[in-house]
């Protein structure tokens, strides 16, 4: 059946330059009988640059402004390449300048206070998505496509957890579906353009949904407006059997389950934000990952029902993971000690990736992004052994099927000459985790990938 409403999200590389923007236009303008909400990321590299600018602003105002000027010229040149009429270009440049001037004023404030909070960073991060959406909206106007630019903070309501805010689904649904809500704009247009990644809290402060969060914005919107389909348009042809930047022979997986995607993206495959698909797929909305630069390819369909044929779909790796080994005290209940360790970690905001314990010992894997947290870990647990390594995640169907030569068996065989330190069969039969020293992770991935080449 033909869809009525689609949410289409285009990532940073799809709006990296004027040519890419025109390609987005070609994809988005196809089939004018379908209503579309277009969610855009900031242009590639801009979010990183804004974070760098904010950090510089605390003590080096001039250097920060120099970076902002680079952001200004980058967007003016995107606008020049994308827009052909002088009118559209004039309008876009005026608007770009006003956003950049706001940004500079805000940076001045950070510098005067010599203080940078997550709330201030979120405020500045929003400039990236504001800039890309305004240029694209001008491109639609120039092509006489009836469209509206909607500011995401007006309807993506979140809590105040700046840097990784959680959506308030009830509020969002209300703001989208009420008589003067977002969907009302379709009375006047066929395409609504909005920013991914950003929202606002109940006091109106800008929040962000975490890095790569535009995928999540698309899923939230798709869910809240009961879209027929959510399309995640990126620079590769769907979810691949491994990161194509690492493995040349990586190929597209046409169909995957939500569990596989969640594990894969959580363990390093940045193609999709881990929180993205759950709300959408649970609501029965089709989610597809597609290639902006090769739109005729089938891409990947995310499905809620796993297939049964045992097979490996994809492999990813998360680097710089801490392994923490504990030896349990004798005469103490081991499950209680394990529970205490996990709750200490969670109370201190460590992200535990995997763990296992026996009567006498336990191993826990955590993701730590700064050195201070490693030092704190050592003070929380004095008698543990800590080391670094990479965690490899393999996803597929029926991986542990009790056949004589199960997939798990084949994987172990393919890596028999690699000194692995941990091997875990995921309880859903759709994932396997292997931990090894960083020097072996590339070989680990290549050997396992060779099983599906
Ligand atoms: P976007 O800017 O469109 O959100 P991202 O850079 O966030 O794109 O994600 C796409 C990138 O994810 C690809 O260019 C690819 O290098 C990387 N990637 C890592 N693992 C995978 C995988 N298994 N399948 C597809 N892409 C992957
Ligand atoms: N611009 C944001 C980032 O780079 C969000 C996104 O691209 O999904 O993380
Ligand atoms: Mg992304």
Tab-separated table of C-alpha atoms and ligand atoms in Angstrom:
chain	number	residue	atom	x	y	z
A	1	UNK	CA	0.000	0.000	0.000
A	2	UNK	CA	1.269	3.468	-0.838
A	3	UNK	CA	2.400	5.473	2.230
A	4	UNK	CA	0.695	8.770	3.094
A	5	UNK	CA	3.316	10.205	5.417
A	6	UNK	CA	7.057	9.529	5.481
A	7	UNK	CA	9.757	10.841	7.774
A	8	UNK	CA	13.028	11.140	5.845
A	9	UNK	CA	16.232	11.842	7.756
A	10	UNK	CA	19.386	12.916	5.949
A	11	UNK	CA	22.711	12.734	7.812
A	12	UNK	CA	25.725	15.044	7.845
A	13	UNK	CA	27.346	13.745	4.667
A	14	UNK	CA	24.054	14.163	2.787
A	15	UNK	CA	24.210	17.903	3.523
A	16	UNK	CA	27.996	18.243	3.426
A	17	UNK	CA	28.066	20.553	0.402
A	18	UNK	CA	25.889	22.161	-2.255
A	19	UNK	CA	26.007	19.155	-4.563
A	20	UNK	CA	24.933	16.787	-1.794
A	21	UNK	CA	22.062	19.155	-0.891
A	22	UNK	CA	20.852	19.065	-4.490
A	23	UNK	CA	20.920	15.284	-4.323
A	24	UNK	CA	18.807	15.428	-1.132
A	25	UNK	CA	16.379	17.627	-3.020
A	26	UNK	CA	16.166	15.069	-5.841
A	27	UNK	CA	15.399	12.270	-3.361
A	28	UNK	CA	12.987	14.331	-1.283
A	29	UNK	CA	11.060	15.796	-4.213
A	30	UNK	CA	10.282	12.404	-5.764
A	31	UNK	CA	6.647	11.346	-5.478
A	32	UNK	CA	4.907	14.599	-4.674
A	33	UNK	CA	1.696	12.834	-3.644
A	34	UNK	CA	3.266	11.705	-0.332
A	35	UNK	CA	3.528	14.108	2.626
A	36	UNK	CA	7.060	14.244	4.001
A	37	UNK	CA	8.784	15.434	7.120
A	38	UNK	CA	12.441	16.003	6.276
A	39	UNK	CA	14.809	15.864	9.239
A	40	UNK	CA	18.321	17.173	8.639
A	41	UNK	CA	21.591	16.835	10.539
A	42	UNK	CA	24.199	19.549	10.656
A	43	UNK	CA	26.573	19.544	7.706
A	44	UNK	CA	29.379	16.977	8.106
A	45	UNK	CA	32.021	17.994	10.665
A	46	UNK	CA	30.087	21.062	11.909
A	47	UNK	CA	28.948	19.581	15.240
A	48	UNK	CA	32.574	18.672	16.072
A	49	UNK	CA	33.654	22.171	15.098
A	50	UNK	CA	31.011	23.771	17.332
A	51	UNK	CA	32.170	21.694	20.302
A	52	UNK	CA	35.758	22.754	19.608
A	53	UNK	CA	34.624	26.389	19.363
A	54	UNK	CA	32.826	26.214	22.719
A	55	UNK	CA	35.902	24.732	24.411
A	56	UNK	CA	38.120	27.429	22.949
A	57	UNK	CA	35.680	30.187	23.918
A	58	UNK	CA	36.297	29.725	27.640
A	59	UNK	CA	39.798	31.167	27.412
A	60	UNK	CA	40.582	31.990	23.770
A	61	UNK	CA	37.828	34.208	22.366
A	62	UNK	CA	39.673	35.204	19.168
A	63	UNK	CA	40.505	31.620	18.240
A	64	UNK	CA	36.875	30.650	18.875
A	65	UNK	CA	35.614	33.438	16.612
A	66	UNK	CA	38.045	32.339	13.889
A	67	UNK	CA	36.425	28.886	13.957
A	68	UNK	CA	32.949	30.402	13.805
A	69	UNK	CA	34.011	32.402	10.765
A	70	UNK	CA	34.994	29.082	9.141
A	71	UNK	CA	31.493	27.795	9.924
A	72	UNK	CA	30.050	30.948	8.319
A	73	UNK	CA	32.086	30.618	5.096
A	74	UNK	CA	31.379	26.889	4.896
A	75	UNK	CA	27.621	27.523	4.918
A	76	UNK	CA	27.787	30.481	2.575
A	77	UNK	CA	29.635	28.308	0.089
A	78	UNK	CA	27.047	25.493	0.477
A	79	UNK	CA	24.333	28.074	-0.202
A	80	UNK	CA	26.206	29.425	-3.259
A	81	UNK	CA	26.599	25.935	-4.724
A	82	UNK	CA	23.060	24.826	-3.941
A	83	UNK	CA	21.048	27.905	-4.875
A	84	UNK	CA	20.981	29.346	-8.337
A	85	UNK	CA	18.738	32.403	-7.999
A	86	UNK	CA	20.175	35.623	-6.564
A	87	UNK	CA	17.014	36.104	-4.494
A	88	UNK	CA	17.214	32.728	-2.776
A	89	UNK	CA	20.932	33.161	-2.168
A	90	UNK	CA	20.452	36.639	-0.685
A	91	UNK	CA	17.744	35.381	1.644
A	92	UNK	CA	19.853	32.399	2.744
A	93	UNK	CA	23.021	34.449	3.316
A	94	UNK	CA	21.148	37.047	5.393
A	95	UNK	CA	19.739	34.279	7.541
A	96	UNK	CA	23.118	32.481	7.835
A	97	UNK	CA	24.714	35.747	8.958
A	98	UNK	CA	22.082	36.339	11.596
A	99	UNK	CA	22.555	32.799	13.050
A	100	UNK	CA	26.351	33.164	13.035
A	101	UNK	CA	26.153	36.602	14.683
A	102	UNK	CA	23.973	35.103	17.430
A	103	UNK	CA	26.549	32.358	17.852
A	104	UNK	CA	29.342	34.926	18.236
A	105	UNK	CA	27.338	36.836	20.874
A	106	UNK	CA	26.812	33.618	22.791
A	107	UNK	CA	30.523	32.765	22.589
A	108	UNK	CA	31.296	36.217	24.016
A	109	UNK	CA	29.087	35.312	26.983
A	110	UNK	CA	30.934	32.021	27.546
A	111	UNK	CA	34.228	33.905	27.418
A	112	UNK	CA	33.121	36.597	29.870
A	113	UNK	CA	31.897	33.994	32.343
A	114	UNK	CA	34.903	31.691	31.704
A	115	UNK	CA	32.448	28.914	32.135
A	116	UNK	CA	31.021	26.258	29.837
A	117	UNK	CA	28.121	24.106	30.986
A	118	UNK	CA	26.384	21.258	29.082
A	119	UNK	CA	23.391	23.618	28.788
A	120	UNK	CA	25.534	26.247	27.025
A	121	UNK	CA	27.044	23.620	24.711
A	122	UNK	CA	23.575	22.401	23.677
A	123	UNK	CA	22.512	25.962	22.927
A	124	UNK	CA	25.477	26.342	20.560
A	125	UNK	CA	25.136	22.867	19.011
A	126	UNK	CA	21.693	23.778	17.721
A	127	UNK	CA	23.297	26.358	15.367
A	128	UNK	CA	24.630	23.467	13.198
A	129	UNK	CA	21.215	21.991	12.417
A	130	UNK	CA	19.630	25.463	12.136
A	131	UNK	CA	22.104	26.356	9.381
A	132	UNK	CA	21.674	23.195	7.287
A	133	UNK	CA	17.867	23.313	7.464
A	134	UNK	CA	17.644	26.957	6.490
A	135	UNK	CA	19.739	26.431	3.354
A	136	UNK	CA	17.735	23.368	2.354
A	137	UNK	CA	14.460	25.165	2.942
A	138	UNK	CA	15.598	27.962	0.638
A	139	UNK	CA	16.439	25.361	-1.983
A	140	UNK	CA	12.872	24.014	-1.786
A	141	UNK	CA	11.444	27.536	-2.052
A	142	UNK	CA	13.634	28.220	-5.049
A	143	UNK	CA	12.240	25.117	-6.762
A	144	UNK	CA	8.673	26.236	-5.924
A	145	UNK	CA	8.086	23.203	-3.724
A	146	UNK	CA	5.498	24.028	-1.073
A	147	UNK	CA	7.374	23.627	2.187
A	148	UNK	CA	7.566	24.928	5.752
A	149	UNK	CA	10.589	25.170	8.036
A	150	UNK	CA	9.603	24.038	11.538
A	151	UNK	CA	11.892	24.678	14.527
A	152	UNK	CA	12.417	21.364	16.331
A	153	UNK	CA	12.605	22.892	19.812
A	154	UNK	CA	8.974	23.928	19.462
A	155	UNK	CA	7.707	20.338	19.432
A	156	UNK	CA	10.526	17.943	20.458
A	157	UNK	CA	10.124	18.301	24.213
A	158	UNK	CA	12.674	16.584	26.443
A	159	UNK	CA	13.899	16.467	30.022
A	160	UNK	CA	16.801	18.726	31.054
A	161	UNK	CA	19.550	16.139	30.717
A	162	UNK	CA	21.677	18.420	28.521
A	163	UNK	CA	23.898	16.525	26.093
A	164	UNK	CA	21.728	13.409	26.094
A	165	UNK	CA	18.160	14.440	26.792
A	166	UNK	CA	15.240	11.989	26.803
A	167	UNK	CA	12.092	12.791	24.869
A	168	UNK	CA	8.759	13.411	26.567
A	169	UNK	CA	6.645	11.362	24.161
A	170	UNK	CA	3.270	12.480	25.538
A	171	UNK	CA	4.093	16.157	25.214
A	172	UNK	CA	5.602	15.643	21.749
A	173	UNK	CA	2.525	13.782	20.500
A	174	UNK	CA	0.326	16.585	21.773
A	175	UNK	CA	2.415	19.317	20.106
A	176	UNK	CA	2.461	17.430	16.827
A	177	UNK	CA	-1.136	16.322	16.621
A	178	UNK	CA	-3.099	19.120	18.319
A	179	UNK	CA	-5.189	21.397	16.065
A	180	UNK	CA	-2.361	23.959	15.674
A	181	UNK	CA	0.424	21.401	15.949
A	182	UNK	CA	3.156	20.434	13.511
A	183	UNK	CA	0.952	18.315	11.265
A	184	UNK	CA	-1.380	21.263	10.792
A	185	UNK	CA	1.312	22.786	8.566
A	186	UNK	CA	0.470	20.149	5.956
A	187	UNK	CA	-2.648	22.206	5.264
A	188	UNK	CA	-0.331	24.651	3.472
A	189	UNK	CA	2.536	22.477	2.222
A	190	UNK	CA	3.688	18.999	1.174
A	191	UNK	CA	7.073	19.020	2.880
A	192	UNK	CA	7.986	20.052	6.417
A	193	UNK	CA	11.703	20.581	7.016
A	194	UNK	CA	13.041	20.421	10.559
A	195	UNK	CA	16.222	19.947	12.567
A	196	UNK	CA	17.345	16.598	13.906
A	197	UNK	CA	19.276	16.240	17.168
A	198	UNK	CA	17.734	19.178	19.032
A	199	UNK	CA	14.767	19.735	21.310
A	200	UNK	CA	13.969	21.852	24.336
A	201	UNK	CA	13.154	21.268	28.002
A	202	UNK	CA	10.076	22.492	29.848
A	203	UNK	CA	11.752	25.878	30.503
A	204	UNK	CA	12.432	26.322	26.799
A	205	UNK	CA	16.200	25.709	27.017
A	206	UNK	CA	17.677	23.968	23.963
A	207	UNK	CA	18.645	20.328	24.595
A	208	UNK	CA	20.306	17.696	22.397
A	209	UNK	CA	19.613	13.974	22.112
A	210	UNK	CA	23.221	12.739	22.115
A	211	UNK	CA	25.717	12.426	19.257
A	212	UNK	CA	24.200	10.957	16.123
A	213	UNK	CA	20.819	11.940	17.582
A	214	UNK	CA	19.159	13.034	14.326
A	215	UNK	CA	18.285	9.387	13.686
A	216	UNK	CA	16.526	9.428	17.028
A	217	UNK	CA	14.673	12.644	16.116
A	218	UNK	CA	13.371	10.925	12.985
A	219	UNK	CA	12.198	7.933	15.012
A	220	UNK	CA	10.521	10.129	17.646
A	221	UNK	CA	8.720	12.103	14.941
A	222	UNK	CA	7.743	9.003	12.996
A	223	UNK	CA	6.316	7.464	16.137
A	224	UNK	CA	4.572	10.617	17.342
A	225	UNK	CA	2.838	11.323	14.047
A	226	UNK	CA	2.166	7.648	13.197
A	227	UNK	CA	4.123	7.909	9.943
A	228	UNK	CA	3.888	5.019	7.511
A	229	UNK	CA	7.630	4.844	7.078
A	230	UNK	CA	10.862	6.236	8.514
A	231	UNK	CA	13.743	6.462	6.069
A	232	UNK	CA	17.284	7.040	7.312
A	233	UNK	CA	19.271	8.345	4.340
A	234	UNK	CA	23.050	8.172	4.712
A	235	UNK	CA	26.270	7.794	2.712
A	236	UNK	CA	26.273	3.964	2.466
A	237	UNK	CA	23.715	1.595	0.976
A	238	UNK	CA	22.063	0.520	4.214
A	239	UNK	CA	23.470	-1.433	7.113
A	240	UNK	CA	26.530	-3.322	5.946
A	241	UNK	CA	28.119	-6.568	7.090
A	242	UNK	CA	30.900	-4.425	8.658
A	243	UNK	CA	32.016	-0.812	8.541
A	244	UNK	CA	32.822	-0.387	4.827
A	245	UNK	CA	35.577	2.040	5.839
A	246	UNK	CA	37.285	-0.905	7.552
A	247	UNK	CA	36.300	-3.916	5.411
A	248	UNK	CA	36.327	-3.509	1.603
A	249	UNK	CA	34.177	-6.550	1.021
A	250	UNK	CA	31.389	-5.363	3.323
A	251	UNK	CA	27.972	-5.767	1.695
A	252	UNK	CA	24.433	-4.585	2.350
A	253	UNK	CA	22.180	-6.555	4.678
A	254	UNK	CA	18.685	-6.321	3.208
A	255	UNK	CA	16.760	-7.229	6.345
A	256	UNK	CA	17.682	-7.124	10.015
A	257	UNK	CA	15.833	-7.377	13.308
A	258	UNK	CA	15.631	-4.496	15.793
A	259	UNK	CA	17.648	-6.436	18.364
A	260	UNK	CA	20.480	-6.899	15.904
A	261	UNK	CA	20.519	-3.192	15.072
A	262	UNK	CA	20.419	-2.184	18.723
A	263	UNK	CA	23.394	-4.370	19.617
A	264	UNK	CA	25.331	-3.417	16.515
A	265	UNK	CA	24.924	0.311	16.918
A	266	UNK	CA	25.535	0.147	20.662
A	267	UNK	CA	28.777	-1.675	19.933
A	268	UNK	CA	30.218	0.879	17.581
A	269	UNK	CA	28.462	0.742	14.187
A	270	UNK	CA	27.622	4.398	13.872
A	271	UNK	CA	25.245	3.879	10.963
A	272	UNK	CA	22.235	4.155	13.306
A	273	UNK	CA	21.743	5.700	16.744
A	274	UNK	CA	20.980	2.817	19.193
A	275	UNK	CA	17.752	4.355	20.530
A	276	UNK	CA	16.385	5.019	17.069
A	277	UNK	CA	14.258	2.175	15.952
A	278	UNK	CA	12.658	0.793	19.073
A	279	UNK	CA	9.737	3.235	19.383
A	280	UNK	CA	9.104	3.114	15.660
A	281	UNK	CA	9.291	-0.604	15.104
A	282	UNK	CA	7.209	-1.311	18.197
A	283	UNK	CA	4.545	0.960	16.742
A	284	UNK	CA	4.654	-1.091	13.537
A	285	UNK	CA	6.306	1.606	11.417
A	286	UNK	CA	8.610	0.462	8.625
A	287	UNK	CA	12.211	1.674	9.100
A	288	UNK	CA	14.649	1.647	6.180
A	289	UNK	CA	18.295	2.677	5.890
A	290	UNK	CA	19.054	4.022	2.404
A	291	UNK	CA	21.842	5.672	0.408
A	292	UNK	CA	21.307	9.327	-0.569
A	293	UNK	CA	23.882	8.995	-3.338
A	294	UNK	CA	22.488	5.740	-4.728
A	295	UNK	CA	18.764	6.035	-4.028
A	296	UNK	CA	17.686	3.151	-6.282
A	297	UNK	CA	19.364	0.533	-4.132
A	298	UNK	CA	17.177	-1.484	-1.823
A	299	UNK	CA	19.040	-0.595	1.420
A	300	UNK	CA	18.152	-2.263	4.718
A	301	UNK	CA	14.711	-2.927	6.114
A	302	UNK	CA	14.544	-3.141	9.911
A	303	UNK	CA	12.038	-5.770	10.859
A	304	UNK	CA	10.578	-6.797	14.199
A	305	UNK	CA	10.554	-10.516	13.429
A	306	UNK	CA	13.884	-12.358	13.187
A	307	UNK	CA	14.403	-14.974	10.486
A	308	UNK	CA	15.338	-18.492	11.417
A	309	UNK	CA	18.048	-19.489	8.954
A	310	UNK	CA	21.279	-19.386	10.980
A	311	UNK	CA	23.569	-16.730	9.530
A	312	UNK	CA	25.936	-13.907	10.463
A	313	UNK	CA	24.717	-10.485	9.359
A	314	UNK	CA	27.171	-7.936	10.631
A	315	UNK	CA	30.195	-7.270	12.824
A	316	UNK	CA	31.181	-4.121	14.694
A	317	UNK	CA	33.785	-3.202	17.240
A	318	UNK	CA	33.846	-0.831	20.186
A	319	UNK	CA	37.323	0.346	21.052
A	320	UNK	CA	38.953	1.304	24.354
A	321	UNK	CA	36.734	-0.757	26.597
A	322	UNK	CA	37.814	-1.372	30.186
A	323	UNK	CA	37.727	-4.919	31.462
A	324	UNK	CA	37.482	-5.112	35.250
A	325	UNK	CA	38.136	-8.431	36.969
A	326	UNK	CA	37.061	-9.138	40.542
A	327	UNK	CA	37.815	-12.059	42.823
A	328	UNK	CA	34.942	-12.579	45.237
A	329	UNK	CA	35.513	-12.755	48.983
A	330	UNK	CA	35.023	-16.236	50.376
A	331	UNK	CA	32.073	-16.749	52.748
A	332	UNK	CA	30.078	-14.095	50.911
A	333	UNK	CA	27.126	-14.698	48.628
A	334	UNK	CA	28.525	-14.319	45.092
A	335	UNK	CA	25.277	-13.074	43.507
A	336	UNK	CA	25.022	-10.372	46.139
A	337	UNK	CA	28.623	-9.284	45.492
A	338	UNK	CA	27.954	-9.228	41.743
A	339	UNK	CA	24.796	-7.144	42.251
A	340	UNK	CA	26.696	-4.699	44.484
A	341	UNK	CA	29.413	-4.224	41.867
A	342	UNK	CA	26.867	-3.557	39.105
A	343	UNK	CA	24.889	-1.132	41.232
A	344	UNK	CA	28.040	0.761	42.310
A	345	UNK	CA	28.916	1.137	38.635
A	346	UNK	CA	25.469	2.300	37.674
A	347	UNK	CA	25.172	4.710	40.644
A	348	UNK	CA	28.424	6.295	39.526
A	349	UNK	CA	27.187	6.592	35.931
A	350	UNK	CA	29.471	3.995	34.303
A	351	UNK	CA	28.000	2.382	31.194
A	352	UNK	CA	28.280	-1.387	31.644
A	353	UNK	CA	28.433	-3.167	28.290
A	354	UNK	CA	28.566	-6.788	29.379
A	355	UNK	CA	29.398	-8.870	32.436
A	356	UNK	CA	29.506	-12.410	33.706
A	357	UNK	CA	30.214	-13.989	37.082
A	358	UNK	CA	30.792	-17.373	38.685
A	359	UNK	CA	31.073	-18.510	42.296
A	360	UNK	CA	34.570	-17.116	42.709
A	361	UNK	CA	34.993	-14.265	40.221
A	362	UNK	CA	33.398	-11.674	37.986
A	363	UNK	CA	34.322	-9.738	34.852
A	364	UNK	CA	32.642	-6.482	33.840
A	365	UNK	CA	33.174	-4.399	30.715
A	366	UNK	CA	32.610	-0.672	30.882
A	367	UNK	CA	32.889	2.177	28.461
A	368	UNK	CA	34.894	5.058	29.903
A	369	UNK	CA	35.484	8.241	27.970
A	370	UNK	CA	37.852	10.131	30.233
A	371	UNK	CA	40.811	9.466	32.424
A	372	UNK	CA	39.241	10.945	35.561
A	373	UNK	CA	36.617	8.198	35.437
A	374	UNK	CA	39.334	5.521	35.233
A	375	UNK	CA	40.985	7.004	38.327
A	376	UNK	CA	37.652	7.101	40.132
A	377	UNK	CA	37.029	3.466	39.166
A	378	UNK	CA	40.287	2.487	40.816
A	379	UNK	CA	39.233	4.248	43.992
A	380	UNK	CA	35.768	2.620	43.958
A	381	UNK	CA	37.159	-0.914	43.593
A	382	UNK	CA	40.565	-1.310	45.177
A	383	UNK	CA	41.088	-5.025	44.589
A	384	UNK	CA	40.228	-5.394	40.949
A	385	UNK	CA	42.393	-5.881	37.869
A	386	UNK	CA	41.762	-3.346	35.129
A	387	UNK	CA	42.901	-3.579	31.512
A	388	UNK	CA	41.929	-2.103	28.138
A	389	UNK	CA	40.793	-3.886	24.997
A	390	UNK	CA	38.242	-3.914	22.173
A	391	UNK	CA	34.823	-5.543	22.255
A	392	UNK	CA	33.671	-7.084	19.021
A	393	UNK	CA	29.953	-7.649	18.459
A	394	UNK	CA	28.599	-10.114	15.907
A	395	UNK	CA	24.902	-10.099	15.067
A	396	UNK	CA	22.759	-12.395	12.960
A	397	UNK	CA	20.019	-15.013	13.080
A	398	UNK	CA	19.948	-18.089	15.207
A	399	UNK	CA	23.667	-17.832	15.940
A	400	UNK	CA	23.709	-20.492	18.605
A	401	UNK	CA	21.340	-22.968	16.905
A	402	UNK	CA	22.071	-26.353	18.438
A	403	UNK	CA	23.422	-27.816	15.263
A	404	UNK	CA	26.612	-29.781	15.096
A	405	UNK	CA	28.374	-26.914	13.420
A	406	UNK	CA	26.637	-23.835	14.772
A	407	UNK	CA	27.620	-20.312	13.756
A	408	UNK	CA	29.180	-19.816	17.183
A	409	UNK	CA	31.288	-22.892	16.532
A	410	UNK	CA	32.417	-21.597	13.121
A	411	UNK	CA	33.318	-18.229	14.628
A	412	UNK	CA	35.467	-19.835	17.299
A	413	UNK	CA	37.147	-21.947	14.654
A	414	UNK	CA	37.913	-18.889	12.490
A	415	UNK	CA	39.685	-17.094	15.338
A	416	UNK	CA	41.469	-20.026	16.919
A	417	UNK	CA	44.890	-18.422	16.501
A	418	UNK	CA	43.818	-15.163	18.211
A	419	UNK	CA	44.216	-14.932	21.998
A	420	UNK	CA	40.728	-13.780	22.973
A	421	UNK	CA	39.932	-12.916	26.583
A	422	UNK	CA	36.148	-13.240	26.685
A	423	UNK	CA	33.416	-14.876	24.567
A	424	UNK	CA	29.724	-14.408	25.305
A	425	UNK	CA	26.687	-15.835	23.522
A	426	UNK	CA	23.904	-13.240	23.725
A	427	UNK	CA	20.788	-14.703	25.298
A	428	UNK	CA	18.591	-13.667	22.345
A	429	UNK	CA	20.502	-15.900	19.916
A	430	UNK	CA	21.125	-12.857	17.756
A	431	UNK	CA	24.466	-11.663	19.137
A	432	UNK	CA	27.923	-12.823	20.173
A	433	UNK	CA	30.527	-10.707	21.997
A	434	UNK	CA	34.282	-11.222	21.941
A	435	UNK	CA	36.830	-9.205	23.902
A	436	UNK	CA	40.506	-9.088	22.931
A	437	UNK	CA	43.524	-6.798	23.204
A	438	UNK	CA	43.292	-3.888	20.754
A	439	UNK	CA	46.147	-5.220	18.611
A	440	UNK	CA	43.990	-8.232	17.641
A	441	UNK	CA	40.626	-6.609	16.921
A	442	UNK	CA	41.262	-5.888	13.243
A	443	UNK	CA	42.271	-9.511	12.625
A	444	UNK	CA	39.315	-10.697	14.648
A	445	UNK	CA	36.881	-8.772	12.438
A	446	UNK	CA	38.574	-9.817	9.206
A	447	UNK	CA	38.631	-13.518	10.117
A	448	UNK	CA	34.973	-13.522	11.137
A	449	UNK	CA	33.930	-11.456	8.115
A	450	UNK	CA	35.664	-13.941	5.823
A	451	UNK	CA	32.986	-16.454	6.903
A	452	UNK	CA	30.376	-14.422	5.003
A	453	UNK	CA	32.371	-13.230	1.989
B	1	LIG	P1	25.101	10.143	8.815
B	1	LIG	O1	25.927	11.381	8.779
B	1	LIG	O2	24.327	9.900	7.568
B	1	LIG	O3	24.277	10.006	10.058
B	1	LIG	P2	27.073	8.398	9.938
B	1	LIG	O4	28.472	8.808	9.611
B	1	LIG	O5	26.542	8.703	11.284
B	1	LIG	O6	26.141	8.959	8.789
B	1	LIG	O7	26.884	6.835	9.673
B	1	LIG	C1	27.228	6.274	8.426
B	1	LIG	C2	28.616	5.676	8.526
B	1	LIG	O8	28.546	4.579	9.441
B	1	LIG	C3	29.097	5.040	7.253
B	1	LIG	O9	29.768	5.978	6.430
B	1	LIG	C4	30.016	3.929	7.750
B	1	LIG	O10	31.374	4.262	7.643
B	1	LIG	C5	29.686	3.795	9.226
B	1	LIG	N1	29.396	2.389	9.585
B	1	LIG	C6	29.961	1.714	10.619
B	1	LIG	N2	29.509	0.462	10.678
B	1	LIG	C7	28.612	0.331	9.668
B	1	LIG	C8	27.788	-0.745	9.208
B	1	LIG	N3	27.767	-1.932	9.798
B	1	LIG	N4	26.985	-0.506	8.158
B	1	LIG	C9	26.963	0.687	7.549
B	1	LIG	N5	27.722	1.734	7.924
B	1	LIG	C10	28.538	1.568	8.970
B	2	LIG	N1	24.828	16.755	14.208
B	2	LIG	C1	24.745	15.780	15.277
B	2	LIG	C2	26.042	14.993	15.401
B	2	LIG	O1	26.940	15.187	14.604
B	2	LIG	C3	23.568	14.865	15.143
B	2	LIG	C4	23.584	13.933	13.949
B	2	LIG	O2	24.328	14.180	12.993
B	2	LIG	O3	22.852	12.938	13.977
B	2	LIG	O4	26.160	14.220	16.305
B	3	LIG	MG1	24.670	9.298	12.048
